[in-house]
mmCIF file of C-alpha atoms and ligand atoms in Angstrom:
data_model
loop_
_atom_site.group_PDB
_atom_site.id
_atom_site.type_symbol
_atom_site.label_atom_id
_atom_site.label_comp_id
_atom_site.label_asym_id
_atom_site.label_seq_id
_atom_site.Cartn_x
_atom_site.Cartn_y
_atom_site.Cartn_z
ATOM 1 C CA MET A 1 0.000 0.000 0.000
ATOM 2 C CA THR A 2 1.468 3.383 -0.949
ATOM 3 C CA THR A 3 1.286 6.339 1.421
ATOM 4 C CA ILE A 4 -1.530 7.876 -0.610
ATOM 5 C CA ASP A 5 -3.447 4.593 -0.676
ATOM 6 C CA ARG A 6 -3.045 4.272 3.083
ATOM 7 C CA ARG A 7 -4.347 7.817 3.686
ATOM 8 C CA ARG A 8 -7.338 7.137 1.450
ATOM 9 C CA PHE A 9 -7.988 3.836 3.263
ATOM 10 C CA LEU A 10 -7.839 5.486 6.700
ATOM 11 C CA ARG A 11 -10.128 8.325 5.557
ATOM 12 C CA THR A 12 -12.671 5.876 4.114
ATOM 13 C CA THR A 13 -12.599 3.641 7.145
ATOM 14 C CA ALA A 14 -12.970 6.553 9.548
ATOM 15 C CA ALA A 15 -15.850 7.990 7.557
ATOM 16 C CA GLY A 16 -17.407 4.537 7.329
ATOM 17 C CA SER A 17 -17.357 3.941 11.080
ATOM 18 C CA PHE A 18 -18.571 7.453 11.803
ATOM 19 C CA GLY A 19 -21.432 6.831 9.402
ATOM 20 C CA THR A 20 -22.343 3.624 11.219
ATOM 21 C CA VAL A 21 -22.405 5.339 14.607
ATOM 22 C CA ALA A 22 -24.540 8.173 13.285
ATOM 23 C CA ALA A 23 -26.997 5.882 11.572
ATOM 24 C CA THR A 24 -27.807 3.517 14.424
ATOM 25 C CA THR A 25 -28.918 3.814 18.035
ATOM 26 C CA LEU A 26 -26.368 2.405 20.444
ATOM 27 C CA ALA A 27 -27.579 -0.079 23.005
ATOM 28 C CA ALA A 28 -26.892 0.947 26.618
ATOM 29 C CA PRO A 29 -23.321 -0.058 27.400
ATOM 30 C CA ALA A 30 -23.156 -3.350 29.286
ATOM 31 C CA ILE A 31 -20.755 -1.835 31.794
ATOM 32 C CA ALA A 32 -23.568 -0.307 33.879
ATOM 33 C CA GLN A 33 -24.982 -3.750 34.747
ATOM 34 C CA SER A 34 -21.674 -5.523 35.078
ATOM 35 C CA ALA A 35 -19.995 -2.809 37.169
ATOM 36 C CA PRO A 36 -22.367 -1.734 39.935
ATOM 37 C CA GLU A 37 -21.183 0.598 42.684
ATOM 38 C CA LEU A 38 -20.311 -1.590 45.648
ATOM 39 C CA LYS A 39 -18.798 -0.902 49.044
ATOM 40 C CA TRP A 40 -17.488 -3.865 51.020
ATOM 41 C CA ARG A 41 -15.886 -4.104 54.429
ATOM 42 C CA LEU A 42 -12.792 -6.244 55.014
ATOM 43 C CA THR A 43 -11.711 -7.100 58.540
ATOM 44 C CA SER A 44 -8.011 -7.916 58.849
ATOM 45 C CA SER A 45 -6.627 -10.283 61.491
ATOM 46 C CA PHE A 46 -3.329 -8.378 61.428
ATOM 47 C CA PRO A 47 -2.406 -5.132 63.178
ATOM 48 C CA LYS A 48 -1.118 -2.237 61.077
ATOM 49 C CA SER A 49 2.283 -2.619 62.793
ATOM 50 C CA LEU A 50 2.761 -5.828 60.768
ATOM 51 C CA ASP A 51 2.923 -3.658 57.668
ATOM 52 C CA THR A 52 3.803 -6.422 55.199
ATOM 53 C CA ILE A 53 0.878 -8.669 56.220
ATOM 54 C CA HIS A 54 -1.688 -5.950 56.941
ATOM 55 C CA GLY A 55 -0.428 -4.210 53.799
ATOM 56 C CA ALA A 56 -1.554 -7.133 51.633
ATOM 57 C CA SER A 57 -5.158 -6.034 52.302
ATOM 58 C CA ASP A 58 -4.323 -2.507 51.187
ATOM 59 C CA VAL A 59 -2.663 -3.838 48.017
ATOM 60 C CA PHE A 60 -5.794 -5.920 47.354
ATOM 61 C CA ALA A 61 -8.283 -3.089 47.982
ATOM 62 C CA LYS A 62 -6.269 -0.652 45.840
ATOM 63 C CA ALA A 63 -6.090 -3.126 42.945
ATOM 64 C CA VAL A 64 -9.844 -3.770 43.083
ATOM 65 C CA ALA A 65 -10.583 -0.020 43.088
ATOM 66 C CA GLU A 66 -8.182 0.660 40.205
ATOM 67 C CA MET A 67 -9.509 -2.197 38.083
ATOM 68 C CA THR A 68 -13.119 -1.031 38.517
ATOM 69 C CA ASP A 69 -12.566 2.715 38.140
ATOM 70 C CA ASN A 70 -13.410 3.031 41.879
ATOM 71 C CA ARG A 71 -16.838 1.472 41.438
ATOM 72 C CA PHE A 72 -15.990 -1.447 43.722
ATOM 73 C CA GLN A 73 -14.515 -0.139 46.958
ATOM 74 C CA ILE A 74 -13.243 -2.286 49.796
ATOM 75 C CA GLN A 75 -12.560 -0.611 53.120
ATOM 76 C CA VAL A 76 -9.918 -2.321 55.264
ATOM 77 C CA PHE A 77 -10.391 -2.456 59.049
ATOM 78 C CA ALA A 78 -7.745 -3.355 61.621
ATOM 79 C CA PRO A 79 -8.512 -6.073 64.170
ATOM 80 C CA GLY A 80 -10.846 -4.826 66.902
ATOM 81 C CA GLU A 81 -12.349 -2.047 64.795
ATOM 82 C CA LEU A 82 -15.185 -4.326 63.658
ATOM 83 C CA VAL A 83 -14.373 -7.739 65.110
ATOM 84 C CA PRO A 84 -11.437 -9.191 67.082
ATOM 85 C CA ALA A 85 -8.526 -10.660 65.093
ATOM 86 C CA LEU A 86 -9.390 -14.299 65.612
ATOM 87 C CA GLN A 87 -13.119 -13.894 64.950
ATOM 88 C CA ALA A 88 -12.588 -12.796 61.354
ATOM 89 C CA ALA A 89 -13.745 -16.127 59.893
ATOM 90 C CA ASP A 90 -16.847 -16.190 62.127
ATOM 91 C CA ALA A 91 -17.777 -12.699 60.937
ATOM 92 C CA VAL A 92 -17.458 -13.826 57.295
ATOM 93 C CA THR A 93 -19.508 -16.977 57.957
ATOM 94 C CA ALA A 94 -22.255 -14.875 59.555
ATOM 95 C CA GLY A 95 -22.071 -12.198 56.833
ATOM 96 C CA THR A 96 -21.394 -9.481 59.434
ATOM 97 C CA VAL A 97 -18.622 -8.390 57.066
ATOM 98 C CA GLU A 98 -18.325 -9.237 53.377
ATOM 99 C CA MET A 99 -14.740 -10.430 53.736
ATOM 100 C CA ALA A 100 -11.650 -10.882 55.863
ATOM 101 C CA HIS A 101 -7.896 -11.150 55.455
ATOM 102 C CA THR A 102 -6.732 -13.832 57.808
ATOM 103 C CA ALA A 103 -4.682 -16.984 58.326
ATOM 104 C CA SER A 104 -6.750 -20.101 57.722
ATOM 105 C CA TYR A 105 -4.796 -22.013 60.387
ATOM 106 C CA TYR A 106 -6.076 -19.687 63.106
ATOM 107 C CA TYR A 107 -9.228 -21.826 62.892
ATOM 108 C CA TRP A 108 -7.361 -25.080 63.552
ATOM 109 C CA GLY A 109 -9.433 -25.410 66.750
ATOM 110 C CA LYS A 110 -12.690 -25.580 64.724
ATOM 111 C CA ASP A 111 -11.208 -28.203 62.407
ATOM 112 C CA PRO A 112 -7.491 -28.935 61.766
ATOM 113 C CA THR A 113 -8.249 -29.098 58.011
ATOM 114 C CA PHE A 114 -8.123 -25.282 58.032
ATOM 115 C CA ALA A 115 -4.352 -25.495 58.591
ATOM 116 C CA PHE A 116 -3.395 -26.820 55.151
ATOM 117 C CA ALA A 117 -4.279 -23.557 53.382
ATOM 118 C CA THR A 118 -1.772 -21.672 55.566
ATOM 119 C CA ALA A 119 1.032 -23.926 56.762
ATOM 120 C CA VAL A 120 1.567 -27.405 58.177
ATOM 121 C CA PRO A 121 4.705 -28.992 59.707
ATOM 122 C CA PHE A 122 7.192 -30.149 57.075
ATOM 123 C CA GLY A 123 4.735 -29.121 54.358
ATOM 124 C CA LEU A 124 5.464 -27.096 51.236
ATOM 125 C CA ASN A 125 7.578 -24.041 50.497
ATOM 126 C CA ALA A 126 6.007 -20.874 49.059
ATOM 127 C CA ARG A 127 6.572 -21.846 45.411
ATOM 128 C CA MET A 128 5.099 -25.291 46.004
ATOM 129 C CA GLN A 129 2.130 -23.909 47.932
ATOM 130 C CA ASN A 130 1.355 -21.640 44.962
ATOM 131 C CA ALA A 131 1.721 -24.600 42.585
ATOM 132 C CA TRP A 132 -0.691 -26.629 44.725
ATOM 133 C CA MET A 133 -3.218 -23.840 45.217
ATOM 134 C CA TYR A 134 -3.309 -22.378 41.686
ATOM 135 C CA GLU A 135 -2.482 -25.363 39.489
ATOM 136 C CA GLY A 136 -2.802 -28.452 41.674
ATOM 137 C CA GLY A 137 -6.465 -28.134 42.653
ATOM 138 C CA GLY A 138 -5.730 -26.712 46.117
ATOM 139 C CA ILE A 139 -8.066 -23.720 45.861
ATOM 140 C CA ASP A 140 -11.024 -25.917 44.837
ATOM 141 C CA LEU A 141 -10.188 -28.531 47.461
ATOM 142 C CA MET A 142 -10.077 -25.962 50.248
ATOM 143 C CA ASN A 143 -13.236 -24.259 48.999
ATOM 144 C CA ALA A 144 -15.138 -27.566 49.070
ATOM 145 C CA PHE A 145 -14.209 -27.624 52.780
ATOM 146 C CA TYR A 146 -14.756 -23.887 53.441
ATOM 147 C CA ALA A 147 -18.299 -24.193 51.996
ATOM 148 C CA LYS A 148 -19.290 -25.847 55.316
ATOM 149 C CA TYR A 149 -18.504 -22.479 56.885
ATOM 150 C CA ASN A 150 -20.195 -20.373 54.215
ATOM 151 C CA ILE A 151 -16.752 -19.131 53.110
ATOM 152 C CA PHE A 152 -15.097 -18.740 49.702
ATOM 153 C CA GLY A 153 -11.327 -18.429 50.074
ATOM 154 C CA LEU A 154 -8.519 -17.165 47.861
ATOM 155 C CA PRO A 155 -4.753 -17.072 48.574
ATOM 156 C CA GLY A 156 -3.697 -13.578 49.629
ATOM 157 C CA GLY A 157 -0.055 -13.349 50.680
ATOM 158 C CA ASN A 158 2.842 -15.370 51.981
ATOM 159 C CA THR A 159 5.630 -14.865 54.522
ATOM 160 C CA GLY A 160 7.938 -17.393 52.873
ATOM 161 C CA ALA A 161 9.858 -19.811 55.127
ATOM 162 C CA GLN A 162 9.750 -18.662 58.726
ATOM 163 C CA MET A 163 12.471 -18.755 61.358
ATOM 164 C CA GLY A 164 12.314 -21.264 64.219
ATOM 165 C CA GLY A 165 12.137 -18.521 66.830
ATOM 166 C CA TRP A 166 14.019 -17.159 69.831
ATOM 167 C CA TYR A 167 15.368 -19.328 72.651
ATOM 168 C CA ARG A 168 16.946 -18.429 75.985
ATOM 169 C CA LYS A 169 18.991 -21.661 75.939
ATOM 170 C CA GLU A 170 20.505 -23.822 73.225
ATOM 171 C CA ILE A 171 18.521 -26.682 71.692
ATOM 172 C CA ASN A 172 21.127 -29.274 70.766
ATOM 173 C CA SER A 173 19.178 -32.509 70.970
ATOM 174 C CA PRO A 174 15.519 -33.589 71.090
ATOM 175 C CA ALA A 175 15.948 -33.979 74.897
ATOM 176 C CA ASP A 176 16.405 -30.189 75.169
ATOM 177 C CA LEU A 177 12.796 -29.773 74.035
ATOM 178 C CA LYS A 178 11.485 -31.564 77.143
ATOM 179 C CA GLY A 179 9.793 -29.084 79.466
ATOM 180 C CA LEU A 180 10.514 -26.172 77.103
ATOM 181 C CA LYS A 181 7.801 -23.560 77.571
ATOM 182 C CA MET A 182 7.391 -22.102 74.128
ATOM 183 C CA ARG A 183 4.943 -19.659 72.661
ATOM 184 C CA ILE A 184 3.742 -21.538 69.581
ATOM 185 C CA GLY A 185 0.224 -22.303 68.425
ATOM 186 C CA GLY A 186 -1.767 -24.842 66.459
ATOM 187 C CA PHE A 187 -0.207 -27.734 64.615
ATOM 188 C CA GLY A 188 3.437 -26.951 65.463
ATOM 189 C CA GLY A 189 2.511 -26.769 69.144
ATOM 190 C CA ALA A 190 0.773 -30.165 68.975
ATOM 191 C CA VAL A 191 3.932 -31.714 67.494
ATOM 192 C CA LEU A 192 6.262 -30.135 70.071
ATOM 193 C CA GLN A 193 3.969 -31.357 72.845
ATOM 194 C CA LYS A 194 4.635 -34.915 71.702
ATOM 195 C CA LEU A 195 8.343 -34.254 72.284
ATOM 196 C CA GLY A 196 7.711 -32.985 75.817
ATOM 197 C CA ALA A 197 7.573 -29.244 75.185
ATOM 198 C CA VAL A 198 4.829 -27.113 76.736
ATOM 199 C CA PRO A 199 3.233 -24.952 74.016
ATOM 200 C CA GLN A 200 1.736 -21.652 75.179
ATOM 201 C CA GLN A 201 -0.803 -19.420 73.447
ATOM 202 C CA ILE A 202 0.183 -15.790 74.000
ATOM 203 C CA GLY A 203 -0.937 -12.738 72.023
ATOM 204 C CA GLY A 204 1.678 -10.715 70.112
ATOM 205 C CA GLY A 205 1.959 -7.856 72.590
ATOM 206 C CA ASP A 206 2.408 -10.110 75.638
ATOM 207 C CA ILE A 207 5.233 -12.280 74.328
ATOM 208 C CA TYR A 208 8.165 -9.961 75.079
ATOM 209 C CA PRO A 209 7.433 -9.512 78.815
ATOM 210 C CA ALA A 210 6.789 -13.266 79.201
ATOM 211 C CA LEU A 211 10.131 -14.036 77.552
ATOM 212 C CA GLU A 212 11.931 -11.355 79.549
ATOM 213 C CA LYS A 213 10.578 -12.638 82.893
ATOM 214 C CA GLY A 214 11.280 -16.243 81.967
ATOM 215 C CA THR A 215 7.594 -17.213 82.120
ATOM 216 C CA ILE A 216 8.356 -18.783 78.743
ATOM 217 C CA ASP A 217 11.720 -20.102 77.476
ATOM 218 C CA ALA A 218 11.158 -19.531 73.770
ATOM 219 C CA THR A 219 8.864 -18.006 71.197
ATOM 220 C CA GLU A 220 8.352 -18.216 67.497
ATOM 221 C CA TRP A 221 6.954 -15.349 65.452
ATOM 222 C CA VAL A 222 7.668 -14.856 61.735
ATOM 223 C CA GLY A 223 11.116 -13.911 60.423
ATOM 224 C CA PRO A 224 13.756 -11.178 60.737
ATOM 225 C CA TYR A 225 11.660 -8.278 59.432
ATOM 226 C CA ASP A 226 8.745 -8.793 61.859
ATOM 227 C CA ASP A 227 10.729 -10.301 64.746
ATOM 228 C CA GLU A 228 13.074 -7.297 64.920
ATOM 229 C CA LYS A 229 10.159 -4.968 65.700
ATOM 230 C CA LEU A 230 9.190 -7.033 68.753
ATOM 231 C CA GLY A 231 12.770 -6.964 70.098
ATOM 232 C CA PHE A 232 13.012 -10.632 71.134
ATOM 233 C CA HIS A 233 16.795 -10.608 70.503
ATOM 234 C CA LYS A 234 17.219 -8.466 73.622
ATOM 235 C CA VAL A 235 15.914 -11.216 75.912
ATOM 236 C CA ALA A 236 16.546 -14.507 74.041
ATOM 237 C CA LYS A 237 19.691 -14.466 71.920
ATOM 238 C CA TYR A 238 19.523 -17.852 70.163
ATOM 239 C CA TYR A 239 17.737 -17.414 66.850
ATOM 240 C CA TYR A 240 17.018 -20.866 65.424
ATOM 241 C CA TYR A 241 16.066 -21.918 61.916
ATOM 242 C CA PRO A 242 14.136 -23.205 60.081
ATOM 243 C CA GLY A 243 10.577 -22.872 61.416
ATOM 244 C CA TRP A 244 9.745 -26.399 60.232
ATOM 245 C CA TRP A 245 6.071 -25.829 61.119
ATOM 246 C CA GLU A 246 5.963 -22.957 58.623
ATOM 247 C CA GLY A 247 8.126 -23.666 55.564
ATOM 248 C CA GLN A 248 5.839 -21.022 54.118
ATOM 249 C CA ALA A 249 2.735 -19.385 55.534
ATOM 250 C CA MET A 250 0.014 -18.389 53.107
ATOM 251 C CA LEU A 251 -2.616 -15.835 54.074
ATOM 252 C CA HIS A 252 -6.141 -15.903 52.686
ATOM 253 C CA PHE A 253 -8.970 -13.634 51.742
ATOM 254 C CA PHE A 254 -12.144 -15.170 53.147
ATOM 255 C CA ILE A 255 -15.317 -13.972 51.394
ATOM 256 C CA ASN A 256 -18.887 -14.614 52.528
ATOM 257 C CA LYS A 257 -19.994 -17.282 50.016
ATOM 258 C CA PRO A 258 -23.438 -15.853 49.083
ATOM 259 C CA LYS A 259 -21.816 -12.405 48.624
ATOM 260 C CA TRP A 260 -19.177 -13.966 46.345
ATOM 261 C CA GLU A 261 -21.828 -15.767 44.303
ATOM 262 C CA THR A 262 -23.856 -12.595 43.737
ATOM 263 C CA LEU A 263 -20.830 -10.631 42.442
ATOM 264 C CA PRO A 264 -20.921 -9.942 38.690
ATOM 265 C CA LYS A 265 -18.508 -12.231 36.799
ATOM 266 C CA THR A 266 -16.293 -9.269 35.955
ATOM 267 C CA TYR A 267 -15.945 -8.407 39.646
ATOM 268 C CA GLN A 268 -15.185 -12.025 40.505
ATOM 269 C CA ALA A 269 -12.370 -11.875 37.947
ATOM 270 C CA VAL A 270 -11.183 -8.581 39.440
ATOM 271 C CA VAL A 271 -11.180 -10.024 42.985
ATOM 272 C CA LYS A 272 -9.220 -13.079 41.849
ATOM 273 C CA ALA A 273 -6.646 -10.912 40.038
ATOM 274 C CA ALA A 274 -6.337 -8.496 42.982
ATOM 275 C CA ALA A 275 -5.878 -11.394 45.435
ATOM 276 C CA GLN A 276 -3.124 -12.817 43.223
ATOM 277 C CA THR A 277 -1.461 -9.400 43.214
ATOM 278 C CA ALA A 278 -1.551 -9.289 47.023
ATOM 279 C CA ASN A 279 -0.222 -12.840 47.158
ATOM 280 C CA THR A 280 2.771 -11.907 45.004
ATOM 281 C CA ILE A 281 3.517 -8.520 46.551
ATOM 282 C CA MET A 282 3.497 -9.671 50.179
ATOM 283 C CA LEU A 283 6.137 -12.351 49.593
ATOM 284 C CA ALA A 284 8.178 -9.928 47.460
ATOM 285 C CA ARG A 285 8.173 -7.416 50.337
ATOM 286 C CA TYR A 286 9.463 -10.008 52.817
ATOM 287 C CA ASP A 287 12.108 -11.236 50.384
ATOM 288 C CA ALA A 288 13.174 -7.647 49.741
ATOM 289 C CA GLN A 289 13.460 -6.714 53.434
ATOM 290 C CA ASN A 290 14.481 -9.793 55.431
ATOM 291 C CA ALA A 291 18.202 -9.717 54.613
ATOM 292 C CA ALA A 292 18.699 -6.173 55.942
ATOM 293 C CA ALA A 293 16.737 -7.005 59.111
ATOM 294 C CA LEU A 294 18.823 -10.167 59.575
ATOM 295 C CA ARG A 295 22.062 -8.142 59.394
ATOM 296 C CA ARG A 296 20.745 -5.668 61.986
ATOM 297 C CA LEU A 297 19.691 -8.491 64.326
ATOM 298 C CA ALA A 298 23.075 -10.218 63.999
ATOM 299 C CA ASN A 299 24.839 -6.916 64.715
ATOM 300 C CA ALA A 300 22.645 -6.512 67.808
ATOM 301 C CA GLY A 301 23.813 -9.866 69.189
ATOM 302 C CA ALA A 302 21.386 -12.458 67.798
ATOM 303 C CA GLN A 303 23.103 -15.863 67.509
ATOM 304 C CA LEU A 304 21.992 -17.657 64.340
ATOM 305 C CA MET A 305 21.556 -21.370 65.056
ATOM 306 C CA PRO A 306 20.427 -24.143 62.700
ATOM 307 C CA PHE A 307 18.347 -26.903 64.302
ATOM 308 C CA SER A 308 20.458 -30.073 64.345
ATOM 309 C CA GLU A 309 19.505 -33.015 62.158
ATOM 310 C CA PRO A 310 18.527 -35.154 65.195
ATOM 311 C CA VAL A 311 16.168 -32.368 66.358
ATOM 312 C CA LEU A 312 14.609 -32.043 62.890
ATOM 313 C CA ASP A 313 14.353 -35.840 62.531
ATOM 314 C CA ALA A 314 12.529 -36.122 65.868
ATOM 315 C CA CYS A 315 10.157 -33.295 64.918
ATOM 316 C CA PHE A 316 9.502 -34.850 61.490
ATOM 317 C CA LYS A 317 8.684 -38.219 63.083
ATOM 318 C CA ALA A 318 6.394 -36.611 65.677
ATOM 319 C CA SER A 319 4.682 -34.568 62.908
ATOM 320 C CA ASN A 320 3.896 -37.718 60.935
ATOM 321 C CA GLU A 321 2.365 -39.260 64.053
ATOM 322 C CA VAL A 322 0.107 -36.238 64.524
ATOM 323 C CA TYR A 323 -0.901 -36.313 60.815
ATOM 324 C CA ASP A 324 -1.826 -40.004 61.130
ATOM 325 C CA GLU A 325 -3.745 -39.542 64.377
ATOM 326 C CA ILE A 326 -5.891 -36.725 62.986
ATOM 327 C CA SER A 327 -6.357 -38.485 59.612
ATOM 328 C CA ALA A 328 -7.776 -41.512 61.423
ATOM 329 C CA LYS A 329 -10.677 -39.478 62.786
ATOM 330 C CA ASN A 330 -11.182 -36.640 60.286
ATOM 331 C CA ALA A 331 -12.034 -37.472 56.637
ATOM 332 C CA ASP A 332 -11.684 -33.872 55.376
ATOM 333 C CA PHE A 333 -8.258 -33.606 56.946
ATOM 334 C CA LYS A 334 -7.160 -36.937 55.464
ATOM 335 C CA LYS A 335 -8.342 -35.942 51.975
ATOM 336 C CA VAL A 336 -6.451 -32.634 51.964
ATOM 337 C CA TYR A 337 -3.395 -34.207 53.621
ATOM 338 C CA GLU A 338 -3.186 -36.867 50.880
ATOM 339 C CA ALA A 339 -3.378 -34.131 48.205
ATOM 340 C CA MET A 340 -0.670 -32.054 49.919
ATOM 341 C CA LYS A 341 1.559 -35.133 50.262
ATOM 342 C CA ALA A 342 1.275 -35.948 46.558
ATOM 343 C CA GLN A 343 2.200 -32.363 45.670
ATOM 344 C CA ARG A 344 5.095 -32.396 48.175
ATOM 345 C CA GLY A 345 6.543 -35.641 46.814
ATOM 346 C CA ASP A 346 6.490 -34.409 43.228
ATOM 347 C CA ASN A 347 7.802 -30.938 44.059
ATOM 348 C CA TYR A 348 10.734 -32.159 46.144
ATOM 349 C CA LEU A 349 11.655 -34.534 43.327
ATOM 350 C CA TRP A 350 11.796 -31.663 40.832
ATOM 351 C CA PHE A 351 13.208 -28.924 43.096
ATOM 352 C CA GLN A 352 16.269 -31.000 44.098
ATOM 353 C CA LEU A 353 17.650 -30.832 40.567
ATOM 354 C CA ALA A 354 17.913 -27.410 38.914
ATOM 355 C CA GLU A 355 16.577 -25.232 41.764
ATOM 356 C CA TYR A 356 18.557 -26.752 44.634
ATOM 357 C CA THR A 357 21.790 -27.179 42.691
ATOM 358 C CA SER A 358 21.682 -23.665 41.330
ATOM 359 C CA ASP A 359 20.788 -22.158 44.736
ATOM 360 C CA THR A 360 23.461 -24.180 46.544
ATOM 361 C CA PHE A 361 26.185 -23.121 44.113
ATOM 362 C CA MET A 362 25.145 -19.476 44.417
ATOM 363 C CA MET A 363 24.984 -19.640 48.224
ATOM 364 C CA ILE A 364 28.570 -20.938 48.269
ATOM 365 C CA GLN A 365 29.535 -17.918 46.136
ATOM 366 C CA GLN A 366 27.717 -15.654 48.636
ATOM 367 C CA ARG A 367 29.759 -17.126 51.502
ATOM 368 C CA LYS A 368 32.936 -16.531 49.502
ATOM 369 C CA ASN A 369 31.870 -12.882 49.149
ATOM 370 C CA ALA A 370 31.829 -13.398 45.396
ATOM 371 C CA LEU A 371 28.365 -11.907 44.856
HETATM 372 CA CA1 CA B 401 5.078 -18.249 62.946
#
């Protein structure tokens, strides 16, 4: 096509389409029905001081607003403003709020099956959890279970692998766990109890004084970035790793199921995309900030300590016993456990080749100061 031909073509086409518009009556744009003005309330289980976790709700709400030209607005509330932190799921079930940002394993006491969506001892890492949830049927499997609670859930953030926590004395062998009073909840606590430890449930703000007074001997929290803010290194210098009960910890958006089902399809797609954004950004924030926090903690006297292989072996064995005991009496738990195990077996087969070898080589270069 020559330049003149192209100009003539553009002119004709433009005139043609203008003519069409002028000659016909346009139907009302579909956007008015598919994009109603909505205002939802989201209760977060996480205080604003945990900016990475609480921030995932803000990332989500902002993405939803931007993708709907502000027609769908989600207001984020801190714990206690509408409902207490650990009643977020109940509020969603009852429809008191449209949705929550919470950790599914907080509801382990209702049914231990809740734990798999967040973290379970010697479970998956963050990459594997995403693979299971998004591509391995995990989201559907969990939602078949959540339906009993009138909840529709979507992944909404991850801490990555957590640290094993702060200890006032060294843990060299499984025997050192006997009588250890440790602030740890849920599944991990049940496993440690088998090994003679005494798990304690203590709220975030009360941990430091308990550790300082010696009311407890140890506590776990998250990782360097969050732990630093609570100052545990000042009263318990041994900082162990890994937190085998949380090789990753995935957060969730819980949505009242009838509310989810009445959303227009376009808004459902927007919510799914915004939740995926929050899921990605939260882990990226931790990965971007943990190294600097780790350096500051080490400079302030934290002693980095890997759990010994005998300690990990004992914890792994005790974990498997707990899995089997619960599976024997809970069919939902058994079903999700079997699915997680299949994913775990396949992923650890694959990850030990390219991923592990490449990471190991690069970590050796890091220790040589070659990076
Ligand atoms: Ca933790």
